[in-house]
């Protein structure tokens, strides 16, 4: 048992439901007690979905506990097949049903005889995997199921399409800015003459999955969902996979170059031409994305050496760490992720771009780290935003878990060239504006709060701040004032000083480097 | 067949959307100020709480998950030892007056003996531990509060009948560690009625409003279950009268009657001015008190509602059902002149709600409308098919269905808001109507700009061609 108030990644069935309900005309039936269908609320509220979420429960109640589900699950599957005529029904176990140890696979077998729809049992273990791993696994399971089925029926589409084409794998419902990212990727690929073959799971039809291998390569924009599918397709059909997240200028270029490599293998044979995306990268970098110019502009100079803490899922935390340190000259004092299963990859990626790495799913550990580091901005999840509020540090949200305000109506991709613009805005607006910062410094801030309201330890002997030093303190911008006050007092205590004068303050500054 | 005489009850499949009953910790930890709620469950429970409670989660709430791991499920770890470790941690960090363990589906399935462990651990660590099994296998949404209050009812001290001063309690044999003193709401001397304890968790302002209404009729309220703090729980025993303020408290009522030998006053619930008057009248009649000025007070409240009543009169409502307040709200809305097509409700205790059902019947007779069908354990899918035919002006529903219904041109009100809003007593009648009329008022303000849902779209739900 562990005491927990907050979790970064949800339970496994949420991942399965995200994948299942991202597909068109796929219905998920949860084997769950009453009230576990909270996923429907999230989708309806966060995504503001206009359609009923295609998820229902086969309720586990006291009777099921006593006698087993018996015919109930099969009846529910058959009924849903008649009502909604879905292509696929995914029976989804929950934490409760997985310890009931009913033979759900047997129900699926029975139901697939009576139902016109395909029926599968999501193969996830609640106590071993989290939301993201389950989403990854379920997507692979669905793809595998349909490719095997197609192979059995001899309908497998193996012949390569005659123009360069790609599958985008891994954009799903309730994913962080997934829909905007997807649009941006579609545009990017269209620009360089690559046709989008299929996008799964969001908006895809399972009836088309047998054609997946026709594409020239797979693009997996997010590390968390889709990689397993891409690996499977590579092993089974030799489809190459581009898994560099096109976030930030450098990695977007890198991603495009990898795509060029994939396309370049076949283009001379099938199209009788060489492909070269370099001119495109150059044009986009210099004229479409403003981020490259922004990093040279005088505004961004003010950000040089400022400190930031980054926390989120592996994809977004990695991307932000690289962008901040490599493209904007910001010092990332700690980069962290809650994707513990992917710690090795994360460590490898952010090495050299940050001072410290933190891999944890305990939000208090993250909060403590932020408290210790005292960065001037945080880039994290909603939880870090609230930590920031408490500590008076600005925070930009870069990763799930998120609130409704992170499902904006306006166009806000994080990937591709437009994404670099969005990120630049987010970063810049999170820091106190350069000139404003400078003026605050000169004129002692526009706040009228006394420095004395900052918390100071009460149990120790009170330190006396002379009028001059108080004035000096009040001239320090508010967001660093507490820190300087604390360090000065620490210095005074260490040296047995009870009366803090301007001299003491300056001495502390010199020695402790505040 | 529907008729004027008795409401008809139907029971469907129970495939409906509602909140898990563990959500009761959200309002109970705020109500009982010295409590700490420990939900013994899995990530699924935690995820629900974290998302359903929204920003509350960031305010260092006095609740937490005891998250079960694989070792707990397979009994490799010792439950008692694990719970002791967590409870000691809570004691160190928060020092609560009581720890409430909320049992969940998982503790039911693995048959974790929370009730058995609590007394032992309680005496070991010196803090009362109350166990409530608020799980989704047995209960829906607000019934969670019912299980907690029923468990609390056992912890109230026994009222000593021989004592001259009735407020002086003796120690209950059930409680070893608590030192409860009964909360006296009004100074002694006012009201001569036998001890009356009201049960149901209400915001303290609403509770004091109801106290005041009863005081006007010279009825003295002895205490509330729950009180503001665990240590101020009222004393109970034979000769104590109890009365519920919410329709979902049937287990608590049963516990008070059977285990604590209290006498239940079965009354309609004080929701809406009509309900409030009936509630007060019933209490007064039990104590042989003639009410004074009550009808005038009710009439006055109705007059104050006139602007809203003009808005709702003749409009139709469909309750999909998820929080058990449905019958009382439907009765109030019928009195307001609305037409109720269907009252969906998770669970109907016909005995506990008998007076409310009788009032519903009388209200329908007075307003010359048919008694609506009451659908227990509704099936959301079938309800939506019915709604397509009926096209109600308003659907009172959970958040899972609200946006899709709005997209199909059916105005909705989230039922959850009615659970958390202040809806009891004369004073808050306006609040109920403000919530119910919100979408109607929005329609008046926004007007028909021609982009309300296209009915054809609503029909083509299953047709992939109309999607995307």
XYZ file of N, CA and C in Angstrom, chain A residues 1-14 18 24-25 32-53 56-65 72 76 79-80 82-85 94-97 99-100 125-131 174 182 186 199 202-205 361 363 382-387 390 401-403, chain B residues 13-21 36 38 40 42-48 50-55 57-58 60-61 63-70 72-73 77-80 82-83 85-86 89-90 93-94 105-106 108-112 133 135-140 346 377 379-382 384 388 398-405 407-408 414 457 461-462 464 467-468:
540
model
N 0.846 -1.202 0.000
C 0.000 0.000 0.000
C 0.870 1.236 0.000
N 0.403 2.243 -0.663
C 1.115 3.522 -0.533
C 0.128 4.670 -0.468
N 0.519 5.670 0.270
C -0.326 6.838 0.446
C -0.180 7.717 -0.787
N -1.296 8.003 -1.449
C -1.200 8.748 -2.703
C -2.314 9.774 -2.795
N -1.972 10.950 -3.223
C -2.967 12.005 -3.396
C -3.196 12.308 -4.869
N -2.190 12.005 -5.674
C -2.209 12.486 -7.043
C -1.407 11.532 -7.898
N -1.856 11.287 -9.097
C -1.067 10.429 -9.967
C -0.921 11.093 -11.335
N 0.214 10.838 -11.939
C 0.478 11.445 -13.240
C -0.183 10.647 -14.356
N 0.033 9.326 -14.361
C -0.597 8.499 -15.391
C -1.750 7.729 -14.765
N -2.837 7.624 -15.513
C -4.027 6.970 -14.991
C -3.904 5.460 -14.990
N -4.977 4.795 -14.558
C -4.979 3.339 -14.552
C -5.014 2.775 -15.975
N -4.697 1.493 -16.083
C -4.513 0.877 -17.396
C -5.745 0.990 -18.300
N -6.925 0.788 -17.734
C -8.084 0.737 -18.631
C -8.323 2.081 -19.331
N -7.879 3.175 -18.724
C -8.026 4.475 -19.379
C -7.262 4.492 -20.705
N -8.855 5.005 -24.308
C -8.424 6.113 -25.179
C -8.178 5.620 -26.590
N -12.855 5.168 -35.162
C -14.257 5.360 -35.514
C -14.961 4.016 -35.469
N -16.177 4.058 -34.944
C -17.039 2.876 -34.957
C -16.431 1.669 -34.225
N -16.857 -3.613 -15.318
C -16.521 -2.696 -14.223
C -17.718 -2.432 -13.327
N -17.457 -2.072 -12.070
C -18.556 -1.672 -11.185
C -19.119 -0.309 -11.585
N -20.242 0.019 -11.010
C -20.901 1.298 -11.285
C -19.957 2.451 -10.930
N -19.898 3.444 -11.794
C -19.099 4.619 -11.478
C -17.713 4.600 -12.103
N -17.292 3.436 -12.633
C -15.975 3.379 -13.272
C -15.991 3.937 -14.690
N -17.178 4.367 -15.149
C -17.238 4.901 -16.507
C -16.928 6.395 -16.522
N -16.053 6.804 -15.607
C -15.713 8.218 -15.526
C -14.985 8.703 -16.782
N -14.440 7.769 -17.528
C -13.790 8.121 -18.794
C -14.747 8.910 -19.685
N -16.023 8.513 -19.699
C -17.010 9.194 -20.533
C -17.140 10.666 -20.156
N -17.084 10.927 -18.854
C -17.163 12.317 -18.399
C -15.956 13.094 -18.906
N -14.784 12.490 -18.774
C -13.573 13.209 -19.176
C -13.600 13.534 -20.660
N -14.020 12.549 -21.440
C -14.022 12.794 -22.884
C -15.073 13.822 -23.253
N -16.221 13.693 -22.629
C -17.296 14.616 -22.947
C -16.980 16.034 -22.480
N -16.293 16.143 -21.345
C -16.019 17.469 -20.805
C -14.730 18.062 -21.358
N -13.635 17.293 -21.331
C -12.350 17.866 -21.731
C -12.288 18.078 -23.235
N -12.695 17.065 -23.977
C -12.642 17.209 -25.435
C -13.896 17.880 -25.974
N -14.856 18.116 -25.113
C -16.139 18.713 -25.485
C -16.755 17.947 -26.663
N -16.715 16.626 -26.523
C -17.152 15.796 -27.633
C -18.652 15.922 -27.866
N -19.045 15.986 -29.124
C -20.467 16.119 -29.442
C -21.176 14.784 -29.480
N -20.415 13.710 -29.592
C -21.051 12.407 -29.672
C -20.932 11.667 -28.355
N -21.857 10.747 -28.164
C -21.773 9.916 -26.980
C -20.497 9.100 -27.055
N -19.763 9.066 -25.965
C -18.534 8.295 -25.937
C -18.871 6.819 -26.117
N -19.381 1.663 -22.839
C -20.416 1.341 -21.855
C -19.837 0.329 -20.877
N -20.575 0.127 -19.794
C -20.094 -0.823 -18.789
C -20.993 -2.036 -18.772
N -20.372 -3.192 -18.601
C -21.141 -4.369 -18.220
C -20.969 -4.428 -16.711
N -21.995 -3.976 -16.000
C -21.824 -3.655 -14.595
C -21.505 -4.892 -13.746
N -20.474 -4.727 -12.944
C -20.149 -5.744 -11.947
C -20.801 -5.317 -10.648
N -21.794 -6.066 -10.204
C -22.438 -5.703 -8.945
C -22.350 -6.872 -7.978
N -23.090 -6.772 -6.916
C -23.044 -7.778 -5.866
C -23.381 -9.176 -6.415
N -24.331 -9.226 -7.346
C -24.719 -10.529 -7.902
C -23.574 -11.153 -8.682
N -22.874 -10.300 -9.443
C -21.745 -10.809 -10.212
C -20.678 -11.339 -9.263
N -20.506 -10.635 -8.161
C -19.519 -11.046 -7.176
C -19.853 -12.432 -6.629
N -24.034 -12.422 -18.637
C -24.236 -10.978 -18.688
C -23.313 -10.273 -19.688
N -24.392 -8.330 -23.048
C -24.098 -6.915 -23.266
C -23.356 -6.684 -24.576
N -25.844 -7.240 -27.420
C -26.790 -6.127 -27.475
C -26.145 -4.895 -28.116
N -24.927 -4.578 -27.668
C -24.259 -3.392 -28.204
C -23.989 -3.567 -29.694
N -25.855 -5.091 -31.787
C -27.103 -4.838 -32.506
C -27.444 -3.358 -32.522
N -27.226 -2.692 -31.354
C -27.625 -1.284 -31.232
C -26.775 -0.358 -32.093
N -25.470 -0.526 -32.004
C -24.576 0.455 -32.610
C -23.889 -0.073 -33.864
N -23.965 -1.356 -34.105
C -23.285 -1.999 -35.230
C -21.825 -1.554 -35.363
N -11.127 -4.040 -15.827
C -10.711 -2.975 -14.914
C -10.019 -3.614 -13.728
N -9.606 -2.788 -12.783
C -8.869 -3.344 -11.647
C -9.728 -4.335 -10.881
N -11.030 -4.043 -10.774
C -11.908 -4.947 -10.039
C -12.053 -6.266 -10.777
N -12.305 -6.173 -12.090
C -12.564 -7.411 -12.822
C -11.307 -8.254 -12.939
N -9.150 -8.843 -10.695
C -8.948 -9.731 -9.540
C -10.110 -10.709 -9.349
N -11.188 -10.498 -10.089
C -12.272 -11.479 -10.033
C -11.882 -12.762 -10.754
N -2.657 -5.723 -17.865
C -2.639 -6.069 -16.448
C -2.619 -4.792 -15.618
N -3.667 -4.641 -14.828
C -3.840 -3.402 -14.092
C -2.764 -3.080 -13.100
N -2.169 -4.123 -12.580
C -1.206 -3.881 -11.515
C 0.209 -3.807 -12.047
N 0.364 -3.955 -13.353
C 1.719 -3.931 -13.920
C 1.927 -2.740 -14.860
N 0.860 -2.308 -15.542
C 1.056 -1.228 -16.519
C 0.159 -0.036 -16.180
N 0.550 1.130 -16.662
C -0.263 2.320 -16.445
C -0.980 2.694 -17.746
N -1.647 3.845 -17.689
C -2.443 4.324 -18.812
C -1.669 4.314 -20.130
N -7.916 12.558 -25.842
C -7.424 13.005 -24.542
C -5.907 13.123 -24.474
N -1.618 16.684 -34.941
C -1.911 15.822 -36.082
C -2.118 16.662 -37.346
N 0.150 16.584 -40.711
C -0.432 16.379 -42.043
C 0.080 17.443 -42.997
N -4.000 7.514 -40.389
C -3.679 8.044 -39.067
C -4.409 7.161 -38.074
N -6.657 7.857 -33.807
C -7.644 8.927 -33.872
C -8.277 9.044 -35.254
N -9.555 8.767 -35.335
C -10.292 8.949 -36.580
C -10.119 7.825 -37.589
N -9.373 6.773 -37.233
C -9.164 5.691 -38.173
C -10.279 4.662 -38.120
N -10.389 3.889 -39.183
C -11.347 2.780 -39.197
C -10.563 1.474 -39.121
N 7.187 9.195 -9.948
C 5.770 9.488 -10.151
C 5.144 10.018 -8.864
N 4.365 13.227 -6.811
C 4.342 14.671 -7.056
C 5.010 15.458 -5.930
N -0.237 19.982 -14.969
C -1.100 20.814 -14.134
C -0.635 20.811 -12.681
N -0.077 19.696 -12.232
C 0.370 19.641 -10.848
C 1.498 20.632 -10.604
N 2.422 20.692 -11.547
C 3.536 21.639 -11.392
C 3.032 23.074 -11.471
N 1.962 23.280 -12.259
C 1.394 24.619 -12.331
C 0.925 25.063 -10.948
N 0.343 24.122 -10.212
C -0.142 24.472 -8.877
C 0.997 24.630 -7.880
N 2.048 23.847 -8.061
C 3.234 24.047 -7.227
C 3.770 25.452 -7.483
N 1.866 28.091 -5.740
C 2.156 28.143 -4.307
C 3.476 28.858 -4.057
N -0.779 15.096 -17.094
C -2.218 15.311 -16.998
C -2.586 16.797 -17.075
N -3.718 17.026 -17.710
C -4.091 18.397 -18.027
C -5.545 18.676 -17.679
N -5.885 19.929 -17.706
C -7.255 20.368 -17.453
C -7.899 20.827 -18.756
N -31.961 -1.980 -16.710
C -30.774 -2.834 -16.623
C -29.700 -2.321 -15.656
N -29.800 -1.069 -15.246
C -28.750 -0.529 -14.387
C -27.508 -0.109 -15.151
N -27.641 0.031 -16.478
C -26.528 0.518 -17.290
C -26.611 2.026 -17.406
N -26.254 2.709 -16.320
C -26.356 4.162 -16.355
C -25.085 4.763 -15.810
N -24.950 6.030 -16.103
C -23.749 6.729 -15.670
C -24.003 7.439 -14.354
N -23.121 7.246 -13.428
C -23.199 8.010 -12.181
C -21.799 8.117 -11.597
N -21.656 8.897 -10.548
C -20.369 8.995 -9.875
C -20.214 7.806 -8.936
N -18.981 7.444 -8.715
C -18.687 6.409 -7.732
C -18.991 6.978 -6.342
N -19.537 6.172 -5.429
C -19.902 6.691 -4.104
C -18.724 7.207 -3.282
N -10.190 12.789 8.622
C -9.318 12.467 7.494
C -9.886 11.232 6.821
N -9.524 8.151 4.318
C -8.549 7.309 3.641
C -9.309 6.314 2.773
N -9.370 3.214 0.666
C -8.540 2.029 0.451
C -8.941 1.414 -0.889
N -7.748 1.315 -5.484
C -6.705 1.213 -6.505
C -6.517 2.546 -7.224
N -5.651 2.526 -8.216
C -5.413 3.676 -9.084
C -6.722 4.173 -9.705
N -7.632 3.237 -10.015
C -8.887 3.625 -10.649
C -9.660 4.587 -9.756
N -9.730 4.254 -8.453
C -10.423 5.125 -7.508
C -9.719 6.480 -7.431
N -8.390 6.419 -7.359
C -7.622 7.652 -7.232
C -7.789 8.547 -8.444
N -7.812 7.917 -9.596
C -7.955 8.685 -10.834
C -9.303 9.381 -10.874
N -10.326 8.648 -10.438
C -11.664 9.238 -10.390
C -11.680 10.447 -9.459
N -9.249 12.295 -8.286
C -8.375 13.370 -8.760
C -9.042 14.190 -9.868
N -9.741 13.506 -10.750
C -10.360 14.226 -11.860
C -11.707 14.813 -11.493
N -12.475 14.079 -10.672
C -13.809 14.558 -10.339
C -13.741 15.754 -9.400
N -12.735 15.782 -8.547
C -12.675 16.856 -7.566
C -11.928 18.071 -8.082
N -11.346 17.944 -9.248
C -10.738 19.101 -9.905
C -9.770 19.840 -9.018
N -9.998 21.127 -8.844
C -9.001 21.964 -8.179
C -8.866 21.668 -6.695
N -8.130 19.115 -5.313
C -7.008 18.216 -5.088
C -5.727 19.000 -4.805
N -5.667 20.226 -5.257
C -4.449 21.007 -5.067
C -4.435 21.743 -3.739
N -4.372 20.663 -0.720
C -3.966 19.789 0.353
C -5.175 19.267 1.110
N -6.011 18.501 0.447
C -7.240 18.050 1.077
C -6.958 17.046 2.179
N -7.872 14.128 2.543
C -8.156 12.759 2.166
C -6.995 12.231 1.330
N -6.882 10.941 1.257
C -5.818 10.335 0.473
C -6.245 8.942 0.059
N -5.512 8.400 -0.892
C -5.715 7.019 -1.295
C -4.727 6.148 -0.538
N -5.213 5.020 -0.054
C -4.280 3.963 0.316
C -4.268 3.066 -0.910
N -3.281 3.291 -1.765
C -3.316 2.620 -3.067
C -2.808 1.187 -2.946
N -3.679 0.257 -3.302
C -3.335 -1.161 -3.192
C -2.419 -1.545 -4.339
N -1.387 -2.280 -3.996
C -0.464 -2.728 -5.023
C -0.600 -4.234 -5.193
N 0.158 -4.759 -6.115
C -0.013 -6.173 -6.429
C 0.213 -7.058 -5.202
N -0.531 -6.362 -2.178
C -1.710 -6.324 -1.312
C -2.799 -7.248 -1.838
N -2.933 -7.262 -3.151
C -3.990 -8.066 -3.765
C -3.713 -9.545 -3.559
N 1.506 -8.964 1.314
C 1.739 -7.968 2.349
C 0.629 -8.094 3.382
N 0.939 -7.737 4.596
C -0.027 -7.823 5.671
C -0.871 -6.559 5.718
N -2.192 -6.712 5.499
C -3.091 -5.550 5.428
C -2.993 -4.689 6.681
N -3.025 -5.379 7.806
C -3.049 -4.644 9.072
C -1.799 -3.782 9.226
N 0.179 -2.730 6.902
C 0.218 -1.665 5.891
C -0.671 -0.504 6.303
N -1.903 -0.825 6.730
C -2.826 0.238 7.123
C -2.303 0.981 8.349
N 0.788 1.465 9.131
C 1.874 2.345 8.692
C 1.310 3.632 8.092
N 0.300 3.499 7.220
C -0.265 4.689 6.581
C -0.992 5.575 7.597
N 1.345 7.555 9.564
C 1.849 8.642 8.718
C 0.853 9.809 8.699
N -0.430 9.465 8.574
C -1.465 10.503 8.558
C -1.516 11.229 9.898
N 1.334 13.692 10.087
C 1.239 14.857 9.203
C 0.031 15.735 9.491
N -1.098 15.119 9.833
C -2.341 15.892 9.907
C -2.997 15.905 11.284
N -14.532 -1.242 -4.132
C -14.827 -2.507 -4.811
C -13.718 -3.521 -4.557
N -12.478 -3.046 -4.642
C -11.367 -3.977 -4.508
C -11.324 -4.598 -3.121
N -13.747 -5.147 -1.281
C -14.842 -6.113 -1.240
C -14.435 -7.417 -1.915
N -13.841 -7.276 -3.091
C -13.533 -8.470 -3.866
C -12.484 -9.322 -3.160
N -11.463 -8.664 -2.614
C -10.438 -9.463 -1.929
C -10.814 -9.693 -0.469
N -11.997 -9.252 -0.109
C -12.545 -9.487 1.239
C -11.591 -9.034 2.334
N -11.122 -7.821 2.216
C -10.280 -7.248 3.251
C -11.175 -6.886 4.437
N -18.269 1.261 3.836
C -18.040 0.547 2.578
C -18.810 1.237 1.473
N -18.813 1.470 -1.949
C -18.240 0.943 -3.194
C -19.254 0.925 -4.326
N -18.723 0.848 -5.531
C -19.556 0.859 -6.727
C -20.262 -0.462 -7.004
N -19.930 -1.489 -6.235
C -20.640 -2.754 -6.405
C -22.052 -2.640 -5.854
N -22.205 -1.831 -4.806
C -23.479 -1.790 -4.095
C -24.199 -0.451 -4.196
N -23.451 0.618 -4.384
C -24.074 1.928 -4.228
C -23.774 2.875 -5.381
N -24.575 3.947 -5.427
C -24.376 5.000 -6.424
C -24.146 6.341 -5.719
N -31.316 5.946 -9.266
C -30.504 4.743 -9.096
C -31.183 3.706 -8.197
N -32.783 2.026 -11.501
C -31.647 1.462 -12.243
C -31.843 1.636 -13.750
N -31.550 2.538 -17.813
C -30.607 2.204 -18.870
C -30.441 3.451 -19.729
N -29.251 4.043 -19.681
C -29.033 5.319 -20.361
C -29.316 5.241 -21.851
N -28.951 4.122 -22.468
C -29.161 3.997 -23.906
C -30.652 4.060 -24.234
N -31.445 3.279 -23.484
C -32.894 3.289 -23.724
C -33.495 4.661 -23.412
N -32.107 7.504 -23.771
C -31.808 8.442 -24.860
C -32.739 8.187 -26.043
N -35.387 10.962 -27.540
C -35.484 11.351 -28.954
C -36.931 11.508 -29.373
N -26.121 13.494 -16.081
C -24.718 13.552 -15.710
C -23.866 14.159 -16.811
N -22.592 14.407 -16.501
C -21.735 15.110 -17.441
C -21.359 14.259 -18.645
N -21.471 12.942 -18.510
C -21.110 12.089 -19.646
C -22.073 12.283 -20.806
N -23.322 12.640 -20.496
C -24.325 12.757 -21.550
C -24.661 14.192 -21.923
N -24.213 15.151 -21.104
C -24.681 16.527 -21.280
C -24.298 17.115 -22.638
N -22.990 17.082 -22.971
C -22.575 17.686 -24.235
C -23.178 16.989 -25.452
N -23.184 15.648 -25.499
C -23.835 14.992 -26.646
C -25.318 15.347 -26.775
N -26.002 15.491 -25.655
C -27.419 15.862 -25.747
C -27.582 17.292 -26.244
N -25.607 18.808 -28.168
C -25.294 18.794 -29.598
C -26.476 18.299 -30.419
N -27.398 17.578 -29.754
C -28.593 17.090 -30.442
C -29.798 17.964 -30.156
N -26.509 19.784 -15.590
C -25.736 18.741 -14.924
C -26.336 18.444 -13.566
N -28.861 15.142 -37.915
C -27.584 14.699 -37.379
C -27.803 13.808 -36.164
N -26.789 8.962 -35.818
C -25.763 8.709 -34.822
C -24.831 7.564 -35.187
N -25.430 6.501 -35.727
C -24.627 5.307 -35.965
C -24.053 5.283 -37.368
N -21.559 6.160 -39.911
C -20.222 6.744 -39.945
C -20.106 7.911 -40.916
N -20.363 11.313 -39.392
C -19.370 11.713 -38.408
C -18.156 12.276 -39.117
N -17.506 13.148 -38.434
C -16.302 13.824 -38.885
C -16.519 14.704 -40.106
